[in-house]
Amino acid sequence: MEGFLEAAFLKERIEARLGELLPSLDQEPRRLYESVRYSALAPGKKARALLCLASAHAVGGETSDALDAACAIEMVHAFSLIHDDLPAIDNDDLRRGRPTNHKLYGEAVAILAGDALFAEAFRVALRSHADRSRAARATLVLADASAALVNGEVLDILSEGHEPELPLVQVIHERKTAALIGASCEMGAILGGGSDEEIRSLRGYGEHVGIAFQIADDILNVTATPETLGKATGSDAERGKLTYPAVMGIEKARAEAARHRDEALACLTGLPGPTEPLVQLARF
């Protein structure tokens, strides 16, 4: 219970700091920044940001060392969700139980809100630590992960309707999901002052957690209801998307998620700081 209370406290810190870093509604054009804040401050787990903070702590740093970087990661994630929901890609009407950005603000403003968040993320990342070399290194990690995310999204779109193939599914989700989650942990470890070995371990942890998370999300798209999930379900099968359940069935997909969870937990051995939050996040 203590770990979950700590996660809730850190989530509040992330949301408060994110609100400070985002452009205010005093700026023009107001409608753009309403759209930006609507998505970036939407209710959610803030899992990537929490992983960033927990990784900084796990290498002996302070969570405050990585707070702004965690917010930059959330900006990139919010940008990707806005664009992912657009009619040209997934055409979703709901995100986290609320209307998607383009349903409220129109497609043009939604696209530009995503662009604005992406640009702001790198401004924040470059100023995320007093040690400029650490901030620059973390920003390069975020840039690489963002490129992988876009690459994975394109592969996901182009592969719709294709015969399910495990190697292609793995590549798509390694890039589309695991890259940013792995980067979240790597950035936290860098900004927390971790050694190269510790940074590599936390990157590996994040990548395994990312695949486990994606498999769980794929399964929920098949088994959950829109009311419980907060977004459309059954959409992956309708679009012919390549997913783990489509390739191996639900039960084998669950076993694969558990394997990646266990691989993630093994990566935490020997870290100098507290790892219980990372253990709980992986199991969750």
PDB file of C-alpha atoms in Angstrom:
ATOM      1  CA  MET A   1       0.000   0.000   0.000  1.00  0.00           C
ATOM      2  CA  GLU A   2       2.846   2.378   0.836  1.00  0.00           C
ATOM      3  CA  GLY A   3       4.227   2.062  -2.692  1.00  0.00           C
ATOM      4  CA  PHE A   4       0.879   2.939  -4.230  1.00  0.00           C
ATOM      5  CA  LEU A   5       0.516   5.949  -1.934  1.00  0.00           C
ATOM      6  CA  GLU A   6       3.972   7.116  -3.030  1.00  0.00           C
ATOM      7  CA  ALA A   7       3.009   6.641  -6.679  1.00  0.00           C
ATOM      8  CA  ALA A   8      -0.156   8.691  -6.128  1.00  0.00           C
ATOM      9  CA  PHE A   9       1.898  11.483  -4.524  1.00  0.00           C
ATOM     10  CA  LEU A  10       4.415  11.472  -7.396  1.00  0.00           C
ATOM     11  CA  LYS A  11       1.588  11.495  -9.927  1.00  0.00           C
ATOM     12  CA  GLU A  12       0.231  14.660  -8.292  1.00  0.00           C
ATOM     13  CA  ARG A  13       3.697  16.242  -8.504  1.00  0.00           C
ATOM     14  CA  ILE A  14       3.954  15.332 -12.188  1.00  0.00           C
ATOM     15  CA  GLU A  15       0.520  16.756 -12.985  1.00  0.00           C
ATOM     16  CA  ALA A  16       1.225  19.974 -11.056  1.00  0.00           C
ATOM     17  CA  ARG A  17       4.603  20.507 -12.730  1.00  0.00           C
ATOM     18  CA  LEU A  18       3.197  19.642 -16.146  1.00  0.00           C
ATOM     19  CA  GLY A  19       0.543  22.319 -15.645  1.00  0.00           C
ATOM     20  CA  GLU A  20       3.294  24.844 -14.888  1.00  0.00           C
ATOM     21  CA  LEU A  21       5.427  23.902 -17.890  1.00  0.00           C
ATOM     22  CA  LEU A  22       2.676  23.878 -20.507  1.00  0.00           C
ATOM     23  CA  PRO A  23       1.763  27.135 -22.279  1.00  0.00           C
ATOM     24  CA  SER A  24      -0.868  28.996 -20.284  1.00  0.00           C
ATOM     25  CA  LEU A  25      -4.325  29.976 -21.485  1.00  0.00           C
ATOM     26  CA  ASP A  26      -3.243  33.619 -21.352  1.00  0.00           C
ATOM     27  CA  GLN A  27      -1.336  33.078 -24.574  1.00  0.00           C
ATOM     28  CA  GLU A  28      -2.761  33.325 -28.069  1.00  0.00           C
ATOM     29  CA  PRO A  29      -4.154  31.534 -29.909  1.00  0.00           C
ATOM     30  CA  ARG A  30      -6.048  30.430 -26.825  1.00  0.00           C
ATOM     31  CA  ARG A  31      -7.847  27.626 -28.663  1.00  0.00           C
ATOM     32  CA  LEU A  32      -4.538  25.938 -29.502  1.00  0.00           C
ATOM     33  CA  TYR A  33      -3.395  25.962 -25.884  1.00  0.00           C
ATOM     34  CA  GLU A  34      -6.794  24.792 -24.659  1.00  0.00           C
ATOM     35  CA  SER A  35      -6.354  21.833 -26.984  1.00  0.00           C
ATOM     36  CA  VAL A  36      -2.767  21.226 -25.786  1.00  0.00           C
ATOM     37  CA  ARG A  37      -3.724  21.298 -22.112  1.00  0.00           C
ATOM     38  CA  TYR A  38      -6.866  19.206 -22.674  1.00  0.00           C
ATOM     39  CA  SER A  39      -4.789  16.231 -23.803  1.00  0.00           C
ATOM     40  CA  ALA A  40      -1.578  16.710 -21.839  1.00  0.00           C
ATOM     41  CA  LEU A  41      -3.448  17.130 -18.531  1.00  0.00           C
ATOM     42  CA  ALA A  42      -6.061  14.460 -19.223  1.00  0.00           C
ATOM     43  CA  PRO A  43      -6.732  11.912 -16.467  1.00  0.00           C
ATOM     44  CA  GLY A  44      -4.387   8.965 -16.783  1.00  0.00           C
ATOM     45  CA  LYS A  45      -1.835   6.787 -15.009  1.00  0.00           C
ATOM     46  CA  LYS A  46       1.200   8.889 -16.045  1.00  0.00           C
ATOM     47  CA  ALA A  47       3.031   5.559 -16.078  1.00  0.00           C
ATOM     48  CA  ARG A  48       5.943   6.698 -18.266  1.00  0.00           C
ATOM     49  CA  ALA A  49       6.604   9.727 -16.083  1.00  0.00           C
ATOM     50  CA  LEU A  50       6.379   7.610 -12.918  1.00  0.00           C
ATOM     51  CA  LEU A  51       8.873   5.147 -14.371  1.00  0.00           C
ATOM     52  CA  CYS A  52      11.244   8.021 -15.101  1.00  0.00           C
ATOM     53  CA  LEU A  53      11.099   9.279 -11.505  1.00  0.00           C
ATOM     54  CA  ALA A  54      11.321   5.794 -10.013  1.00  0.00           C
ATOM     55  CA  SER A  55      14.376   5.040 -12.182  1.00  0.00           C
ATOM     56  CA  ALA A  56      16.169   8.152 -10.943  1.00  0.00           C
ATOM     57  CA  HIS A  57      15.502   7.016  -7.375  1.00  0.00           C
ATOM     58  CA  ALA A  58      16.614   3.448  -8.138  1.00  0.00           C
ATOM     59  CA  VAL A  59      20.143   4.625  -9.038  1.00  0.00           C
ATOM     60  CA  GLY A  60      20.418   6.703  -5.859  1.00  0.00           C
ATOM     61  CA  GLY A  61      19.226  10.033  -7.228  1.00  0.00           C
ATOM     62  CA  GLU A  62      16.260  12.162  -6.185  1.00  0.00           C
ATOM     63  CA  THR A  63      12.937  12.046  -7.973  1.00  0.00           C
ATOM     64  CA  SER A  64      13.222  15.826  -8.405  1.00  0.00           C
ATOM     65  CA  ASP A  65      16.296  15.219 -10.610  1.00  0.00           C
ATOM     66  CA  ALA A  66      13.999  13.777 -13.274  1.00  0.00           C
ATOM     67  CA  LEU A  67      10.729  15.660 -12.746  1.00  0.00           C
ATOM     68  CA  ASP A  68      10.942  17.949 -15.776  1.00  0.00           C
ATOM     69  CA  ALA A  69      12.183  15.104 -17.991  1.00  0.00           C
ATOM     70  CA  ALA A  70       9.195  13.057 -16.852  1.00  0.00           C
ATOM     71  CA  CYS A  71       6.945  15.919 -17.966  1.00  0.00           C
ATOM     72  CA  ALA A  72       8.716  16.063 -21.345  1.00  0.00           C
ATOM     73  CA  ILE A  73       8.028  12.348 -21.795  1.00  0.00           C
ATOM     74  CA  GLU A  74       4.340  12.917 -21.032  1.00  0.00           C
ATOM     75  CA  MET A  75       4.238  15.679 -23.658  1.00  0.00           C
ATOM     76  CA  VAL A  76       5.617  13.309 -26.304  1.00  0.00           C
ATOM     77  CA  HIS A  77       3.149  10.638 -25.223  1.00  0.00           C
ATOM     78  CA  ALA A  78       0.222  13.097 -25.379  1.00  0.00           C
ATOM     79  CA  PHE A  79       1.326  14.233 -28.857  1.00  0.00           C
ATOM     80  CA  SER A  80       1.342  10.615 -30.041  1.00  0.00           C
ATOM     81  CA  LEU A  81      -2.151   9.946 -28.650  1.00  0.00           C
ATOM     82  CA  ILE A  82      -3.664  13.058 -30.265  1.00  0.00           C
ATOM     83  CA  HIS A  83      -2.310  12.045 -33.669  1.00  0.00           C
ATOM     84  CA  ASP A  84      -3.088   8.351 -33.144  1.00  0.00           C
ATOM     85  CA  ASP A  85      -6.775   9.149 -32.540  1.00  0.00           C
ATOM     86  CA  LEU A  86      -7.182  11.199 -35.746  1.00  0.00           C
ATOM     87  CA  PRO A  87      -9.530   9.956 -38.498  1.00  0.00           C
ATOM     88  CA  ALA A  88      -6.566   9.315 -40.802  1.00  0.00           C
ATOM     89  CA  ILE A  89      -5.079   6.823 -38.334  1.00  0.00           C
ATOM     90  CA  ASP A  90      -7.334   5.125 -35.723  1.00  0.00           C
ATOM     91  CA  ASN A  91     -10.397   7.396 -35.983  1.00  0.00           C
ATOM     92  CA  ASP A  92     -11.229   7.082 -32.275  1.00  0.00           C
ATOM     93  CA  ASP A  93     -13.935   9.124 -30.585  1.00  0.00           C
ATOM     94  CA  LEU A  94     -12.966   8.321 -26.983  1.00  0.00           C
ATOM     95  CA  ARG A  95      -9.718   8.492 -25.046  1.00  0.00           C
ATOM     96  CA  ARG A  96      -9.664   7.800 -21.287  1.00  0.00           C
ATOM     97  CA  GLY A  97     -13.442   8.054 -21.207  1.00  0.00           C
ATOM     98  CA  ARG A  98     -13.509  11.547 -22.749  1.00  0.00           C
ATOM     99  CA  PRO A  99     -13.958  12.823 -26.314  1.00  0.00           C
ATOM    100  CA  THR A 100     -10.706  12.684 -28.266  1.00  0.00           C
ATOM    101  CA  ASN A 101      -8.975  15.966 -29.017  1.00  0.00           C
ATOM    102  CA  HIS A 102     -10.135  16.283 -32.632  1.00  0.00           C
ATOM    103  CA  LYS A 103     -13.761  15.658 -31.628  1.00  0.00           C
ATOM    104  CA  LEU A 104     -13.677  18.812 -29.497  1.00  0.00           C
ATOM    105  CA  TYR A 105     -11.235  21.085 -31.323  1.00  0.00           C
ATOM    106  CA  GLY A 106     -11.363  19.849 -34.920  1.00  0.00           C
ATOM    107  CA  GLU A 107      -8.751  17.955 -36.888  1.00  0.00           C
ATOM    108  CA  ALA A 108      -6.614  20.959 -37.855  1.00  0.00           C
ATOM    109  CA  VAL A 109      -6.208  22.271 -34.303  1.00  0.00           C
ATOM    110  CA  ALA A 110      -5.637  18.734 -32.972  1.00  0.00           C
ATOM    111  CA  ILE A 111      -2.802  18.144 -35.445  1.00  0.00           C
ATOM    112  CA  LEU A 112      -1.186  21.446 -34.519  1.00  0.00           C
ATOM    113  CA  ALA A 113      -1.681  20.831 -30.795  1.00  0.00           C
ATOM    114  CA  GLY A 114       0.264  17.589 -31.209  1.00  0.00           C
ATOM    115  CA  ASP A 115       2.986  19.460 -33.072  1.00  0.00           C
ATOM    116  CA  ALA A 116       3.151  22.099 -30.324  1.00  0.00           C
ATOM    117  CA  LEU A 117       3.469  19.440 -27.608  1.00  0.00           C
ATOM    118  CA  PHE A 118       6.244  17.677 -29.511  1.00  0.00           C
ATOM    119  CA  ALA A 119       8.240  20.900 -29.840  1.00  0.00           C
ATOM    120  CA  GLU A 120       7.669  21.890 -26.205  1.00  0.00           C
ATOM    121  CA  ALA A 121       8.809  18.459 -24.999  1.00  0.00           C
ATOM    122  CA  PHE A 122      12.329  18.990 -26.315  1.00  0.00           C
ATOM    123  CA  ARG A 123      12.548  22.510 -24.932  1.00  0.00           C
ATOM    124  CA  VAL A 124      11.654  21.117 -21.498  1.00  0.00           C
ATOM    125  CA  ALA A 125      13.979  18.105 -21.803  1.00  0.00           C
ATOM    126  CA  LEU A 126      16.983  20.268 -22.676  1.00  0.00           C
ATOM    127  CA  ARG A 127      16.403  22.346 -19.533  1.00  0.00           C
ATOM    128  CA  SER A 128      15.533  19.381 -17.332  1.00  0.00           C
ATOM    129  CA  HIS A 129      18.693  19.247 -15.200  1.00  0.00           C
ATOM    130  CA  ALA A 130      21.293  21.638 -13.820  1.00  0.00           C
ATOM    131  CA  ASP A 131      23.970  19.380 -15.325  1.00  0.00           C
ATOM    132  CA  ARG A 132      23.719  20.328 -19.004  1.00  0.00           C
ATOM    133  CA  SER A 133      25.543  17.207 -20.198  1.00  0.00           C
ATOM    134  CA  ARG A 134      23.050  14.934 -18.421  1.00  0.00           C
ATOM    135  CA  ALA A 135      20.120  16.920 -19.819  1.00  0.00           C
ATOM    136  CA  ALA A 136      21.544  16.742 -23.351  1.00  0.00           C
ATOM    137  CA  ARG A 137      22.142  12.989 -23.074  1.00  0.00           C
ATOM    138  CA  ALA A 138      18.601  12.433 -21.817  1.00  0.00           C
ATOM    139  CA  THR A 139      17.195  14.582 -24.623  1.00  0.00           C
ATOM    140  CA  LEU A 140      18.989  12.478 -27.247  1.00  0.00           C
ATOM    141  CA  VAL A 141      17.419   9.371 -25.703  1.00  0.00           C
ATOM    142  CA  LEU A 142      13.988  11.010 -26.002  1.00  0.00           C
ATOM    143  CA  ALA A 143      14.671  11.960 -29.635  1.00  0.00           C
ATOM    144  CA  ASP A 144      15.676   8.386 -30.527  1.00  0.00           C
ATOM    145  CA  ALA A 145      12.589   6.979 -28.814  1.00  0.00           C
ATOM    146  CA  SER A 146      10.330   9.476 -30.587  1.00  0.00           C
ATOM    147  CA  ALA A 147      11.751   8.454 -33.957  1.00  0.00           C
ATOM    148  CA  ALA A 148      11.197   4.786 -33.092  1.00  0.00           C
ATOM    149  CA  LEU A 149       7.624   5.542 -31.995  1.00  0.00           C
ATOM    150  CA  VAL A 150       6.789   7.170 -35.333  1.00  0.00           C
ATOM    151  CA  ASN A 151       8.483   4.334 -37.201  1.00  0.00           C
ATOM    152  CA  GLY A 152       6.426   1.782 -35.285  1.00  0.00           C
ATOM    153  CA  GLU A 153       3.193   3.667 -35.887  1.00  0.00           C
ATOM    154  CA  VAL A 154       3.827   3.688 -39.639  1.00  0.00           C
ATOM    155  CA  LEU A 155       4.577  -0.052 -39.637  1.00  0.00           C
ATOM    156  CA  ASP A 156       1.384  -0.586 -37.629  1.00  0.00           C
ATOM    157  CA  ILE A 157      -0.685   1.279 -40.225  1.00  0.00           C
ATOM    158  CA  LEU A 158       0.949  -0.345 -43.261  1.00  0.00           C
ATOM    159  CA  SER A 159       0.555  -3.851 -41.831  1.00  0.00           C
ATOM    160  CA  GLU A 160      -3.208  -3.622 -41.220  1.00  0.00           C
ATOM    161  CA  GLY A 161      -4.992  -6.560 -42.822  1.00  0.00           C
ATOM    162  CA  HIS A 162      -1.799  -8.563 -43.318  1.00  0.00           C
ATOM    163  CA  GLU A 163      -1.431 -12.168 -42.198  1.00  0.00           C
ATOM    164  CA  PRO A 164      -0.345 -12.127 -38.519  1.00  0.00           C
ATOM    165  CA  GLU A 165       3.401 -12.739 -38.166  1.00  0.00           C
ATOM    166  CA  LEU A 166       5.099 -12.780 -34.773  1.00  0.00           C
ATOM    167  CA  PRO A 167       8.416 -11.167 -35.894  1.00  0.00           C
ATOM    168  CA  LEU A 168       6.559  -8.193 -37.408  1.00  0.00           C
ATOM    169  CA  VAL A 169       4.314  -7.838 -34.346  1.00  0.00           C
ATOM    170  CA  GLN A 170       7.415  -7.787 -32.162  1.00  0.00           C
ATOM    171  CA  VAL A 171       9.126  -5.100 -34.244  1.00  0.00           C
ATOM    172  CA  ILE A 172       6.013  -2.897 -34.320  1.00  0.00           C
ATOM    173  CA  HIS A 173       5.510  -2.970 -30.566  1.00  0.00           C
ATOM    174  CA  GLU A 174       9.196  -2.693 -29.708  1.00  0.00           C
ATOM    175  CA  ARG A 175       9.201   0.594 -31.611  1.00  0.00           C
ATOM    176  CA  LYS A 176       5.652   1.869 -31.054  1.00  0.00           C
ATOM    177  CA  THR A 177       5.424   1.187 -27.312  1.00  0.00           C
ATOM    178  CA  ALA A 178       8.546  -0.251 -25.701  1.00  0.00           C
ATOM    179  CA  ALA A 179      10.955   2.377 -27.075  1.00  0.00           C
ATOM    180  CA  LEU A 180       9.355   5.301 -25.207  1.00  0.00           C
ATOM    181  CA  ILE A 181       8.839   3.305 -22.010  1.00  0.00           C
ATOM    182  CA  GLY A 182      12.447   2.103 -22.138  1.00  0.00           C
ATOM    183  CA  ALA A 183      13.553   5.679 -22.757  1.00  0.00           C
ATOM    184  CA  SER A 184      11.568   6.872 -19.737  1.00  0.00           C
ATOM    185  CA  CYS A 185      13.604   4.584 -17.495  1.00  0.00           C
ATOM    186  CA  GLU A 186      16.884   5.349 -19.237  1.00  0.00           C
ATOM    187  CA  MET A 187      16.330   9.098 -18.921  1.00  0.00           C
ATOM    188  CA  GLY A 188      15.533   8.777 -15.224  1.00  0.00           C
ATOM    189  CA  ALA A 189      18.684   6.738 -14.652  1.00  0.00           C
ATOM    190  CA  ILE A 190      20.818   9.271 -16.544  1.00  0.00           C
ATOM    191  CA  LEU A 191      19.402  12.258 -14.659  1.00  0.00           C
ATOM    192  CA  GLY A 192      19.649  10.399 -11.341  1.00  0.00           C
ATOM    193  CA  GLY A 193      23.393   9.958 -11.889  1.00  0.00           C
ATOM    194  CA  GLY A 194      23.422   6.215 -12.604  1.00  0.00           C
ATOM    195  CA  SER A 195      26.434   4.335 -13.933  1.00  0.00           C
ATOM    196  CA  ASP A 196      26.435   3.082 -17.514  1.00  0.00           C
ATOM    197  CA  GLU A 197      25.619  -0.433 -16.290  1.00  0.00           C
ATOM    198  CA  GLU A 198      22.720   0.830 -14.166  1.00  0.00           C
ATOM    199  CA  ILE A 199      21.388   2.878 -17.084  1.00  0.00           C
ATOM    200  CA  ARG A 200      21.505  -0.192 -19.347  1.00  0.00           C
ATOM    201  CA  SER A 201      19.717  -2.299 -16.731  1.00  0.00           C
ATOM    202  CA  LEU A 202      16.902   0.199 -16.370  1.00  0.00           C
ATOM    203  CA  ARG A 203      16.593   0.590 -20.128  1.00  0.00           C
ATOM    204  CA  GLY A 204      16.180  -3.200 -20.348  1.00  0.00           C
ATOM    205  CA  TYR A 205      13.626  -3.155 -17.539  1.00  0.00           C
ATOM    206  CA  GLY A 206      11.606  -0.482 -19.347  1.00  0.00           C
ATOM    207  CA  GLU A 207      11.674  -2.260 -22.691  1.00  0.00           C
ATOM    208  CA  HIS A 208      10.385  -5.500 -21.147  1.00  0.00           C
ATOM    209  CA  VAL A 209       7.705  -3.596 -19.208  1.00  0.00           C
ATOM    210  CA  GLY A 210       6.741  -1.840 -22.447  1.00  0.00           C
ATOM    211  CA  ILE A 211       6.123  -5.117 -24.274  1.00  0.00           C
ATOM    212  CA  ALA A 212       4.187  -6.535 -21.306  1.00  0.00           C
ATOM    213  CA  PHE A 213       2.075  -3.369 -21.230  1.00  0.00           C
ATOM    214  CA  GLN A 214       1.380  -3.556 -24.974  1.00  0.00           C
ATOM    215  CA  ILE A 215       0.327  -7.204 -24.759  1.00  0.00           C
ATOM    216  CA  ALA A 216      -2.004  -6.365 -21.864  1.00  0.00           C
ATOM    217  CA  ASP A 217      -3.463  -3.491 -23.892  1.00  0.00           C
ATOM    218  CA  ASP A 218      -3.974  -5.800 -26.886  1.00  0.00           C
ATOM    219  CA  ILE A 219      -5.772  -8.321 -24.678  1.00  0.00           C
ATOM    220  CA  LEU A 220      -8.011  -5.648 -23.148  1.00  0.00           C
ATOM    221  CA  ASN A 221      -8.996  -4.496 -26.642  1.00  0.00           C
ATOM    222  CA  VAL A 222     -10.446  -7.994 -27.095  1.00  0.00           C
ATOM    223  CA  THR A 223     -11.854  -8.715 -23.635  1.00  0.00           C
ATOM    224  CA  ALA A 224     -12.844  -5.398 -22.006  1.00  0.00           C
ATOM    225  CA  THR A 225     -15.853  -3.126 -22.551  1.00  0.00           C
ATOM    226  CA  PRO A 226     -15.625   0.528 -23.672  1.00  0.00           C
ATOM    227  CA  GLU A 227     -17.036   1.551 -20.278  1.00  0.00           C
ATOM    228  CA  THR A 228     -14.245  -0.146 -18.311  1.00  0.00           C
ATOM    229  CA  LEU A 229     -11.440   0.696 -20.733  1.00  0.00           C
ATOM    230  CA  GLY A 230     -12.436   4.312 -21.463  1.00  0.00           C
ATOM    231  CA  LYS A 231     -11.998   3.881 -25.230  1.00  0.00           C
ATOM    232  CA  ALA A 232     -13.318   1.746 -28.067  1.00  0.00           C
ATOM    233  CA  THR A 233     -12.788  -2.009 -27.855  1.00  0.00           C
ATOM    234  CA  GLY A 234     -12.736  -4.609 -30.595  1.00  0.00           C
ATOM    235  CA  SER A 235     -11.182  -2.020 -32.897  1.00  0.00           C
ATOM    236  CA  ASP A 236      -7.927  -3.931 -33.414  1.00  0.00           C
ATOM    237  CA  ALA A 237      -9.731  -6.908 -34.963  1.00  0.00           C
ATOM    238  CA  GLU A 238     -11.987  -4.645 -37.053  1.00  0.00           C
ATOM    239  CA  ARG A 239      -8.963  -2.900 -38.580  1.00  0.00           C
ATOM    240  CA  GLY A 240      -6.999  -6.116 -39.001  1.00  0.00           C
ATOM    241  CA  LYS A 241      -4.193  -4.860 -36.750  1.00  0.00           C
ATOM    242  CA  LEU A 242      -1.264  -7.130 -35.954  1.00  0.00           C
ATOM    243  CA  THR A 243      -1.429  -7.860 -32.221  1.00  0.00           C
ATOM    244  CA  TYR A 244      -0.148 -10.530 -29.872  1.00  0.00           C
ATOM    245  CA  PRO A 245      -3.614 -12.097 -29.362  1.00  0.00           C
ATOM    246  CA  ALA A 246      -4.092 -12.187 -33.150  1.00  0.00           C
ATOM    247  CA  VAL A 247      -0.816 -14.089 -33.551  1.00  0.00           C
ATOM    248  CA  MET A 248      -0.824 -16.442 -30.554  1.00  0.00           C
ATOM    249  CA  GLY A 249      -4.255 -16.300 -28.918  1.00  0.00           C
ATOM    250  CA  ILE A 250      -5.182 -14.744 -25.590  1.00  0.00           C
ATOM    251  CA  GLU A 251      -3.785 -17.384 -23.215  1.00  0.00           C
ATOM    252  CA  LYS A 252      -0.376 -17.572 -24.891  1.00  0.00           C
ATOM    253  CA  ALA A 253      -0.323 -13.782 -25.068  1.00  0.00           C
ATOM    254  CA  ARG A 254      -0.923 -13.630 -21.307  1.00  0.00           C
ATOM    255  CA  ALA A 255       1.977 -16.036 -20.767  1.00  0.00           C
ATOM    256  CA  GLU A 256       4.209 -13.893 -22.999  1.00  0.00           C
ATOM    257  CA  ALA A 257       3.299 -10.776 -20.996  1.00  0.00           C
ATOM    258  CA  ALA A 258       4.182 -12.597 -17.777  1.00  0.00           C
ATOM    259  CA  ARG A 259       7.536 -13.640 -19.272  1.00  0.00           C
ATOM    260  CA  HIS A 260       8.389 -10.049 -20.128  1.00  0.00           C
ATOM    261  CA  ARG A 261       7.306  -8.914 -16.658  1.00  0.00           C
ATOM    262  CA  ASP A 262       9.685 -11.442 -15.093  1.00  0.00           C
ATOM    263  CA  GLU A 263      12.517 -10.380 -17.428  1.00  0.00           C
ATOM    264  CA  ALA A 264      11.892  -6.780 -16.376  1.00  0.00           C
ATOM    265  CA  LEU A 265      12.074  -7.650 -12.687  1.00  0.00           C
ATOM    266  CA  ALA A 266      15.358  -9.499 -13.225  1.00  0.00           C
ATOM    267  CA  CYS A 267      16.884  -6.279 -14.601  1.00  0.00           C
ATOM    268  CA  LEU A 268      16.440  -4.578 -11.217  1.00  0.00           C
ATOM    269  CA  THR A 269      18.910  -6.801  -9.378  1.00  0.00           C
ATOM    270  CA  GLY A 270      21.838  -4.933  -7.859  1.00  0.00           C
ATOM    271  CA  LEU A 271      20.571  -1.370  -8.256  1.00  0.00           C
ATOM    272  CA  PRO A 272      21.709   0.874  -5.371  1.00  0.00           C
ATOM    273  CA  GLY A 273      18.432   2.657  -4.675  1.00  0.00           C
ATOM    274  CA  PRO A 274      14.874   1.556  -3.848  1.00  0.00           C
ATOM    275  CA  THR A 275      13.254  -0.546  -6.583  1.00  0.00           C
ATOM    276  CA  GLU A 276       9.902  -1.454  -4.987  1.00  0.00           C
ATOM    277  CA  PRO A 277       7.980   1.196  -7.014  1.00  0.00           C
ATOM    278  CA  LEU A 278       9.411  -0.306 -10.210  1.00  0.00           C
ATOM    279  CA  VAL A 279       8.512  -3.814  -9.038  1.00  0.00           C
ATOM    280  CA  GLN A 280       4.937  -2.710  -8.313  1.00  0.00           C
ATOM    281  CA  LEU A 281       4.586  -0.891 -11.646  1.00  0.00           C
ATOM    282  CA  ALA A 282       5.777  -3.970 -13.530  1.00  0.00           C
ATOM    283  CA  ARG A 283       3.363  -6.228 -11.703  1.00  0.00           C
ATOM    284  CA  PHE A 284       0.505  -3.763 -12.146  1.00  0.00           C
TER     285      PHE A 284
END
